PDB file of C-alpha atoms in Angstrom:
ATOM      1  CA  UNK A   1      19.082  -5.091   7.718  1.00 97.00           C
ATOM      2  CA  UNK A   2      18.497  -4.475   3.539  1.00 98.00           C
ATOM      3  CA  UNK A   3      15.377  -3.359   1.746  1.00 98.00           C
ATOM      4  CA  UNK A   4      14.826  -3.506  -1.949  1.00 97.00           C
ATOM      5  CA  UNK A   5      13.195   0.110  -1.756  1.00 95.00           C
ATOM      6  CA  UNK A   6      11.388   2.436  -4.003  1.00 94.00           C
ATOM      7  CA  UNK A   7       9.812   6.473  -3.601  1.00 94.00           C
ATOM      8  CA  UNK A   8       7.122   5.115  -5.377  1.00 92.00           C
ATOM      9  CA  UNK A   9       5.647   1.402  -4.083  1.00 95.00           C
ATOM     10  CA  UNK A  10       2.672   1.422  -1.837  1.00 97.00           C
ATOM     11  CA  UNK A  11       3.721  -1.707  -0.443  1.00 98.00           C
ATOM     12  CA  UNK A  12       7.367  -0.443   0.644  1.00 98.00           C
ATOM     13  CA  UNK A  13       5.386   2.837   2.041  1.00 98.00           C
ATOM     14  CA  UNK A  14       3.821   0.326   4.246  1.00 98.00           C
ATOM     15  CA  UNK A  15       6.896  -1.174   6.061  1.00 98.00           C
ATOM     16  CA  UNK A  16       8.617   2.112   5.561  1.00 98.00           C
ATOM     17  CA  UNK A  17       6.043   3.497   8.195  1.00 98.00           C
ATOM     18  CA  UNK A  18       6.698   0.973  10.176  1.00 98.00           C
ATOM     19  CA  UNK A  19       9.911   1.630  10.408  1.00 98.00           C
ATOM     20  CA  UNK A  20       9.054   4.957  11.571  1.00 98.00           C
ATOM     21  CA  UNK A  21       6.830   3.985  14.094  1.00 98.00           C
ATOM     22  CA  UNK A  22       8.705   1.781  15.348  1.00 98.00           C
ATOM     23  CA  UNK A  23      12.338   3.647  15.620  1.00 97.00           C
ATOM     24  CA  UNK A  24      13.792   1.297  12.997  1.00 97.00           C
ATOM     25  CA  UNK A  25      15.092   3.291   9.881  1.00 97.00           C
ATOM     26  CA  UNK A  26      18.813   3.761  10.837  1.00 96.00           C
ATOM     27  CA  UNK A  27      18.968   0.335  11.078  1.00 97.00           C
ATOM     28  CA  UNK A  28      17.734  -0.380   7.679  1.00 98.00           C
ATOM     29  CA  UNK A  29      20.082  -0.107   4.113  1.00 97.00           C
ATOM     30  CA  UNK A  30      17.388   1.003   1.513  1.00 96.00           C
ATOM     31  CA  UNK A  31      18.925  -0.941  -2.033  1.00 97.00           C
ATOM     32  CA  UNK A  32      16.594   1.225  -4.246  1.00 96.00           C
ATOM     33  CA  UNK A  33      15.100  -1.640  -6.784  1.00 95.00           C
ATOM     34  CA  UNK A  34      12.739  -1.268  -9.689  1.00 93.00           C
ATOM     35  CA  UNK A  35      10.018  -3.905 -10.210  1.00 92.00           C
ATOM     36  CA  UNK A  36       7.746  -3.182 -12.546  1.00 88.00           C
ATOM     37  CA  UNK A  37       4.756  -5.678 -13.478  1.00 86.00           C
ATOM     38  CA  UNK A  38       4.550  -5.601 -16.580  1.00 82.00           C
ATOM     39  CA  UNK A  39       8.037  -6.073 -17.870  1.00 87.00           C
ATOM     40  CA  UNK A  40      10.897  -8.489 -17.447  1.00 93.00           C
ATOM     41  CA  UNK A  41      11.547  -9.285 -13.544  1.00 94.00           C
ATOM     42  CA  UNK A  42      14.709  -7.396 -12.054  1.00 96.00           C
ATOM     43  CA  UNK A  43      17.169  -9.523 -11.755  1.00 96.00           C
ATOM     44  CA  UNK A  44      18.247  -8.754  -8.090  1.00 95.00           C
ATOM     45  CA  UNK A  45      15.133  -8.518  -7.016  1.00 97.00           C
ATOM     46  CA  UNK A  46      14.422 -12.141  -7.948  1.00 96.00           C
ATOM     47  CA  UNK A  47      17.645 -13.356  -6.163  1.00 96.00           C
ATOM     48  CA  UNK A  48      16.077 -12.623  -3.054  1.00 97.00           C
ATOM     49  CA  UNK A  49      12.768 -12.444  -3.817  1.00 97.00           C
ATOM     50  CA  UNK A  50      11.377 -15.166  -6.824  1.00 97.00           C
ATOM     51  CA  UNK A  51       8.232 -13.319  -7.103  1.00 96.00           C
ATOM     52  CA  UNK A  52      10.575 -10.308  -8.121  1.00 96.00           C
ATOM     53  CA  UNK A  53       8.392  -8.124  -6.177  1.00 96.00           C
ATOM     54  CA  UNK A  54       9.114  -5.066  -3.667  1.00 97.00           C
ATOM     55  CA  UNK A  55      10.032  -4.760  -0.814  1.00 98.00           C
ATOM     56  CA  UNK A  56      12.522  -7.467   0.065  1.00 98.00           C
ATOM     57  CA  UNK A  57      13.764  -7.278   3.428  1.00 98.00           C
ATOM     58  CA  UNK A  58      17.160  -8.750   4.132  1.00 98.00           C
ATOM     59  CA  UNK A  59      17.694  -9.623   7.629  1.00 97.00           C
ATOM     60  CA  UNK A  60      20.936  -9.125   9.632  1.00 95.00           C
ATOM     61  CA  UNK A  61      21.080 -13.386   9.397  1.00 95.00           C
ATOM     62  CA  UNK A  62      20.488 -13.428   6.398  1.00 95.00           C
ATOM     63  CA  UNK A  63      16.631 -14.551   5.575  1.00 96.00           C
ATOM     64  CA  UNK A  64      14.732 -13.203   3.418  1.00 98.00           C
ATOM     65  CA  UNK A  65      11.764 -11.902   4.018  1.00 98.00           C
ATOM     66  CA  UNK A  66       8.169 -11.163   1.821  1.00 96.00           C
ATOM     67  CA  UNK A  67       5.931  -9.615   1.107  1.00 95.00           C
ATOM     68  CA  UNK A  68       5.109  -6.424   3.103  1.00 98.00           C
ATOM     69  CA  UNK A  69       2.500  -7.969   5.249  1.00 98.00           C
ATOM     70  CA  UNK A  70       5.619 -10.724   6.583  1.00 98.00           C
ATOM     71  CA  UNK A  71       7.930  -7.806   7.008  1.00 98.00           C
ATOM     72  CA  UNK A  72       5.521  -5.911   8.707  1.00 98.00           C
ATOM     73  CA  UNK A  73       4.807  -8.735  11.350  1.00 97.00           C
ATOM     74  CA  UNK A  74       8.091  -9.448  12.016  1.00 98.00           C
ATOM     75  CA  UNK A  75       9.935  -5.533  12.404  1.00 98.00           C
ATOM     76  CA  UNK A  76       6.630  -5.131  15.038  1.00 98.00           C
ATOM     77  CA  UNK A  77       7.485  -8.384  16.428  1.00 96.00           C
ATOM     78  CA  UNK A  78      11.333  -7.535  16.712  1.00 96.00           C
ATOM     79  CA  UNK A  79      10.983  -3.729  17.704  1.00 96.00           C
ATOM     80  CA  UNK A  80       8.165  -4.934  20.200  1.00 95.00           C
ATOM     81  CA  UNK A  81       5.980  -2.143  19.613  1.00 95.00           C
ATOM     82  CA  UNK A  82       3.067  -4.239  20.028  1.00 93.00           C
ATOM     83  CA  UNK A  83       0.343  -1.430  19.853  1.00 95.00           C
ATOM     84  CA  UNK A  84       1.054  -1.617  16.093  1.00 98.00           C
ATOM     85  CA  UNK A  85      -0.205  -5.329  16.091  1.00 97.00           C
ATOM     86  CA  UNK A  86      -2.176  -6.216  19.456  1.00 96.00           C
ATOM     87  CA  UNK A  87      -2.047  -9.374  20.597  1.00 94.00           C
ATOM     88  CA  UNK A  88      -5.759  -9.484  21.746  1.00 96.00           C
ATOM     89  CA  UNK A  89      -7.743 -11.693  19.601  1.00 97.00           C
ATOM     90  CA  UNK A  90     -10.725  -8.982  19.161  1.00 97.00           C
ATOM     91  CA  UNK A  91      -8.239  -5.817  18.256  1.00 97.00           C
ATOM     92  CA  UNK A  92      -5.200  -8.151  16.343  1.00 97.00           C
ATOM     93  CA  UNK A  93      -8.496  -9.453  13.497  1.00 98.00           C
ATOM     94  CA  UNK A  94      -9.712  -6.099  13.344  1.00 98.00           C
ATOM     95  CA  UNK A  95      -6.868  -4.647  12.105  1.00 98.00           C
ATOM     96  CA  UNK A  96      -5.393  -8.017  10.108  1.00 98.00           C
ATOM     97  CA  UNK A  97      -8.878  -7.562   8.454  1.00 98.00           C
ATOM     98  CA  UNK A  98      -8.093  -4.003   7.015  1.00 98.00           C
ATOM     99  CA  UNK A  99      -5.063  -4.694   6.280  1.00 98.00           C
ATOM    100  CA  UNK A 100      -6.615  -7.305   3.825  1.00 98.00           C
ATOM    101  CA  UNK A 101      -9.492  -4.916   2.622  1.00 98.00           C
ATOM    102  CA  UNK A 102      -6.622  -1.972   2.038  1.00 98.00           C
ATOM    103  CA  UNK A 103      -4.048  -4.443   0.614  1.00 98.00           C
ATOM    104  CA  UNK A 104      -5.940  -6.031  -1.219  1.00 98.00           C
ATOM    105  CA  UNK A 105      -7.403  -2.243  -3.247  1.00 98.00           C
ATOM    106  CA  UNK A 106      -3.791  -1.766  -3.356  1.00 98.00           C
ATOM    107  CA  UNK A 107      -3.436  -4.540  -5.660  1.00 97.00           C
ATOM    108  CA  UNK A 108      -6.448  -3.507  -7.562  1.00 97.00           C
ATOM    109  CA  UNK A 109      -5.531  -0.504  -8.711  1.00 95.00           C
ATOM    110  CA  UNK A 110      -2.106  -1.221  -9.657  1.00 94.00           C
ATOM    111  CA  UNK A 111      -2.989  -3.661 -11.677  1.00 94.00           C
ATOM    112  CA  UNK A 112      -5.713  -2.000 -13.016  1.00 94.00           C
ATOM    113  CA  UNK A 113      -3.804   0.943 -14.510  1.00 91.00           C
ATOM    114  CA  UNK A 114      -1.588  -1.980 -16.224  1.00 91.00           C
ATOM    115  CA  UNK A 115      -4.961  -3.068 -17.497  1.00 93.00           C
ATOM    116  CA  UNK A 116      -5.295   0.108 -18.371  1.00 90.00           C
ATOM    117  CA  UNK A 117      -2.103   1.184 -19.818  1.00 89.00           C
ATOM    118  CA  UNK A 118      -3.045  -2.247 -22.938  1.00 90.00           C
ATOM    119  CA  UNK A 119      -4.895   0.764 -24.811  1.00 91.00           C
ATOM    120  CA  UNK A 120      -7.424  -0.597 -27.037  1.00 93.00           C
ATOM    121  CA  UNK A 121      -6.168  -3.766 -25.791  1.00 95.00           C
ATOM    122  CA  UNK A 122      -7.641  -3.479 -22.392  1.00 94.00           C
ATOM    123  CA  UNK A 123     -10.264  -5.649 -21.187  1.00 96.00           C
ATOM    124  CA  UNK A 124     -13.427  -3.743 -20.323  1.00 95.00           C
ATOM    125  CA  UNK A 125     -14.885  -6.900 -18.575  1.00 97.00           C
ATOM    126  CA  UNK A 126     -11.723  -6.588 -16.594  1.00 96.00           C
ATOM    127  CA  UNK A 127     -11.770  -2.845 -15.880  1.00 94.00           C
ATOM    128  CA  UNK A 128     -15.602  -2.937 -15.298  1.00 95.00           C
ATOM    129  CA  UNK A 129     -14.318  -5.366 -12.636  1.00 96.00           C
ATOM    130  CA  UNK A 130     -11.688  -2.941 -11.448  1.00 96.00           C
ATOM    131  CA  UNK A 131     -14.299  -0.861 -11.053  1.00 94.00           C
ATOM    132  CA  UNK A 132     -17.150  -2.310  -9.789  1.00 96.00           C
ATOM    133  CA  UNK A 133     -14.810  -3.773  -6.879  1.00 97.00           C
ATOM    134  CA  UNK A 134     -12.936  -0.418  -6.427  1.00 96.00           C
ATOM    135  CA  UNK A 135     -15.568   1.546  -5.430  1.00 95.00           C
ATOM    136  CA  UNK A 136     -17.053  -1.224  -3.077  1.00 97.00           C
ATOM    137  CA  UNK A 137     -13.466  -0.997  -1.484  1.00 98.00           C
ATOM    138  CA  UNK A 138     -14.054   2.542  -0.806  1.00 97.00           C
ATOM    139  CA  UNK A 139     -17.899   1.798   0.740  1.00 97.00           C
ATOM    140  CA  UNK A 140     -16.675  -0.507   3.318  1.00 98.00           C
ATOM    141  CA  UNK A 141     -13.507   2.225   4.499  1.00 98.00           C
ATOM    142  CA  UNK A 142     -16.509   4.960   4.418  1.00 98.00           C
ATOM    143  CA  UNK A 143     -18.882   3.417   6.368  1.00 98.00           C
ATOM    144  CA  UNK A 144     -15.882   2.365   8.764  1.00 98.00           C
ATOM    145  CA  UNK A 145     -14.064   5.691   9.087  1.00 98.00           C
ATOM    146  CA  UNK A 146     -15.734   6.764  12.369  1.00 98.00           C
ATOM    147  CA  UNK A 147     -13.929   3.292  13.305  1.00 98.00           C
ATOM    148  CA  UNK A 148     -10.968   4.109  12.019  1.00 98.00           C
ATOM    149  CA  UNK A 149     -10.379   7.286  13.831  1.00 97.00           C
ATOM    150  CA  UNK A 150     -11.370   5.861  17.148  1.00 97.00           C
ATOM    151  CA  UNK A 151      -9.275   2.756  16.963  1.00 98.00           C
ATOM    152  CA  UNK A 152      -5.984   3.378  18.303  1.00 97.00           C
ATOM    153  CA  UNK A 153      -3.151   4.008  15.305  1.00 98.00           C
ATOM    154  CA  UNK A 154      -1.805   0.244  14.204  1.00 98.00           C
ATOM    155  CA  UNK A 155      -1.146  -2.253  10.945  1.00 98.00           C
ATOM    156  CA  UNK A 156      -4.684  -1.689   9.873  1.00 98.00           C
ATOM    157  CA  UNK A 157      -4.041   2.363   9.507  1.00 98.00           C
ATOM    158  CA  UNK A 158      -0.959   1.973   7.914  1.00 98.00           C
ATOM    159  CA  UNK A 159      -2.299  -0.441   4.902  1.00 98.00           C
ATOM    160  CA  UNK A 160      -5.228   1.585   4.434  1.00 98.00           C
ATOM    161  CA  UNK A 161      -3.697   5.029   4.609  1.00 98.00           C
ATOM    162  CA  UNK A 162      -1.003   3.377   1.457  1.00 98.00           C
ATOM    163  CA  UNK A 163      -3.822   2.590  -0.174  1.00 98.00           C
ATOM    164  CA  UNK A 164      -5.624   5.814  -0.003  1.00 98.00           C
ATOM    165  CA  UNK A 165      -2.027   7.433  -1.014  1.00 97.00           C
ATOM    166  CA  UNK A 166      -1.982   5.115  -4.338  1.00 95.00           C
ATOM    167  CA  UNK A 167      -5.354   5.847  -5.052  1.00 95.00           C
ATOM    168  CA  UNK A 168      -4.077  10.106  -4.631  1.00 93.00           C
ATOM    169  CA  UNK A 169      -1.120   9.270  -6.670  1.00 93.00           C
ATOM    170  CA  UNK A 170      -2.256   7.521  -9.724  1.00 90.00           C
ATOM    171  CA  UNK A 171      -5.931   8.238  -9.798  1.00 90.00           C
ATOM    172  CA  UNK A 172      -5.784  11.743  -8.228  1.00 85.00           C
ATOM    173  CA  UNK A 173      -8.790  13.500 -10.344  1.00 86.00           C
ATOM    174  CA  UNK A 174     -11.242  11.194  -9.446  1.00 91.00           C
ATOM    175  CA  UNK A 175     -13.209  12.654  -6.578  1.00 92.00           C
ATOM    176  CA  UNK A 176     -13.291  10.480  -3.947  1.00 94.00           C
ATOM    177  CA  UNK A 177     -12.733  12.977  -1.265  1.00 94.00           C
ATOM    178  CA  UNK A 178     -15.569  14.676  -1.972  1.00 94.00           C
ATOM    179  CA  UNK A 179     -18.002  11.238  -2.682  1.00 94.00           C
ATOM    180  CA  UNK A 180     -16.597  10.046   0.590  1.00 96.00           C
ATOM    181  CA  UNK A 181     -16.161  12.939   3.389  1.00 97.00           C
ATOM    182  CA  UNK A 182     -15.785  10.627   5.944  1.00 98.00           C
ATOM    183  CA  UNK A 183     -12.706   8.679   4.584  1.00 98.00           C
ATOM    184  CA  UNK A 184     -11.223  12.349   3.578  1.00 97.00           C
ATOM    185  CA  UNK A 185     -11.876  13.116   6.670  1.00 98.00           C
ATOM    186  CA  UNK A 186      -9.661  10.826   8.322  1.00 98.00           C
ATOM    187  CA  UNK A 187      -7.294  10.431   5.650  1.00 98.00           C
ATOM    188  CA  UNK A 188      -6.563  14.640   5.746  1.00 98.00           C
ATOM    189  CA  UNK A 189      -5.898  13.995   9.198  1.00 98.00           C
ATOM    190  CA  UNK A 190      -3.920  10.464   9.528  1.00 98.00           C
ATOM    191  CA  UNK A 191      -1.628  12.289   6.437  1.00 98.00           C
ATOM    192  CA  UNK A 192      -0.078  14.406   9.170  1.00 98.00           C
ATOM    193  CA  UNK A 193       1.109  11.991  11.372  1.00 98.00           C
ATOM    194  CA  UNK A 194       4.820  12.343  11.439  1.00 98.00           C
ATOM    195  CA  UNK A 195       5.737   8.133   9.984  1.00 98.00           C
ATOM    196  CA  UNK A 196       3.414   8.774   7.333  1.00 98.00           C
ATOM    197  CA  UNK A 197       4.109  12.158   6.121  1.00 98.00           C
ATOM    198  CA  UNK A 198       7.602  11.889   5.516  1.00 98.00           C
ATOM    199  CA  UNK A 199       7.060   8.464   3.265  1.00 97.00           C
ATOM    200  CA  UNK A 200       4.567  10.148   0.637  1.00 96.00           C
ATOM    201  CA  UNK A 201       5.507   8.517  -2.194  1.00 93.00           C
ATOM    202  CA  UNK A 202       7.473   9.474  -5.218  1.00 88.00           C
ATOM    203  CA  UNK A 203       7.465   9.574  -8.003  1.00 81.00           C
ATOM    204  CA  UNK A 204      11.547   8.936  -9.165  1.00 75.00           C
ATOM    205  CA  UNK A 205      10.502   8.176 -13.209  1.00 68.00           C
ATOM    206  CA  UNK A 206      12.329   4.790 -13.155  1.00 61.00           C
ATOM    207  CA  UNK A 207      10.869   2.563 -15.119  1.00 54.00           C
ATOM    208  CA  UNK A 208      11.367   0.240 -18.326  1.00 47.00           C
ATOM    209  CA  UNK A 209      10.772   2.634 -21.462  1.00 40.00           C
ATOM    210  CA  UNK A 210       7.079   2.899 -22.709  1.00 38.00           C
ATOM    211  CA  UNK A 211       6.153   2.707 -19.341  1.00 41.00           C
ATOM    212  CA  UNK A 212       2.983   4.171 -18.778  1.00 43.00           C
ATOM    213  CA  UNK A 213       2.209   6.890 -16.255  1.00 44.00           C
ATOM    214  CA  UNK A 214      -0.825   8.587 -17.328  1.00 44.00           C
ATOM    215  CA  UNK A 215      -3.558   8.542 -14.320  1.00 46.00           C
ATOM    216  CA  UNK A 216      -6.608   6.169 -15.899  1.00 47.00           C
ATOM    217  CA  UNK A 217      -9.930   7.731 -16.350  1.00 58.00           C
ATOM    218  CA  UNK A 218     -11.776   7.072 -13.357  1.00 70.00           C
ATOM    219  CA  UNK A 219     -14.680   9.753 -11.775  1.00 78.00           C
ATOM    220  CA  UNK A 220     -15.948   8.838  -8.807  1.00 73.00           C
ATOM    221  CA  UNK A 221     -19.716   9.437  -8.859  1.00 59.00           C
ATOM    222  CA  UNK A 222     -22.481   8.475  -5.914  1.00 50.00           C
ATOM    223  CA  UNK A 223     -25.649   7.029  -6.872  1.00 46.00           C
ATOM    224  CA  UNK A 224     -28.693   7.465  -6.039  1.00 39.00           C
TER     225      UNK A 224
END
């Protein structure tokens, strides 16, 4: 199999954690592919994904699979590691819900950074909306941090750790850990898991000329 991959993509990391958990990393050839939202699509990625996004998995039988949710389900089914996405309905929905929340948060963090990169042309309404949604999503995860800890590790946890990894990578000085102690404690523990530690985000510095790498201004303050 082949995987369009970048060391700084949170969604690629999600697939990489699944590969590590399933013991399948050595079965995949990684193709270093740069994908930037606010730039012309990478033609090498477009060949396998008309959306121009990564990750993309090219299976041994020639299928091209995207996005990370589809790829992860495929890999879990192929490997038989159903512990990562249980078949029992209640447990499965729990993980799928966490995945939806975490993937949505990751999308917001990526789009928020892109909008901030527009400088004086950034829309303040959009910026405020992204911040409000980020705070709301993190508040839910804080409220459910005990349940995250008590539930067997699976796809919901993987998506959540990737969202928080993106928050730490691009918004590291925002102060979320002090404001959300339950979530921060869970994140510290899960970050020591081998599959999580070995897939930590790395900024390889690749991207189009003029891309914005400065962290957006965001300070996490609790209210009340």
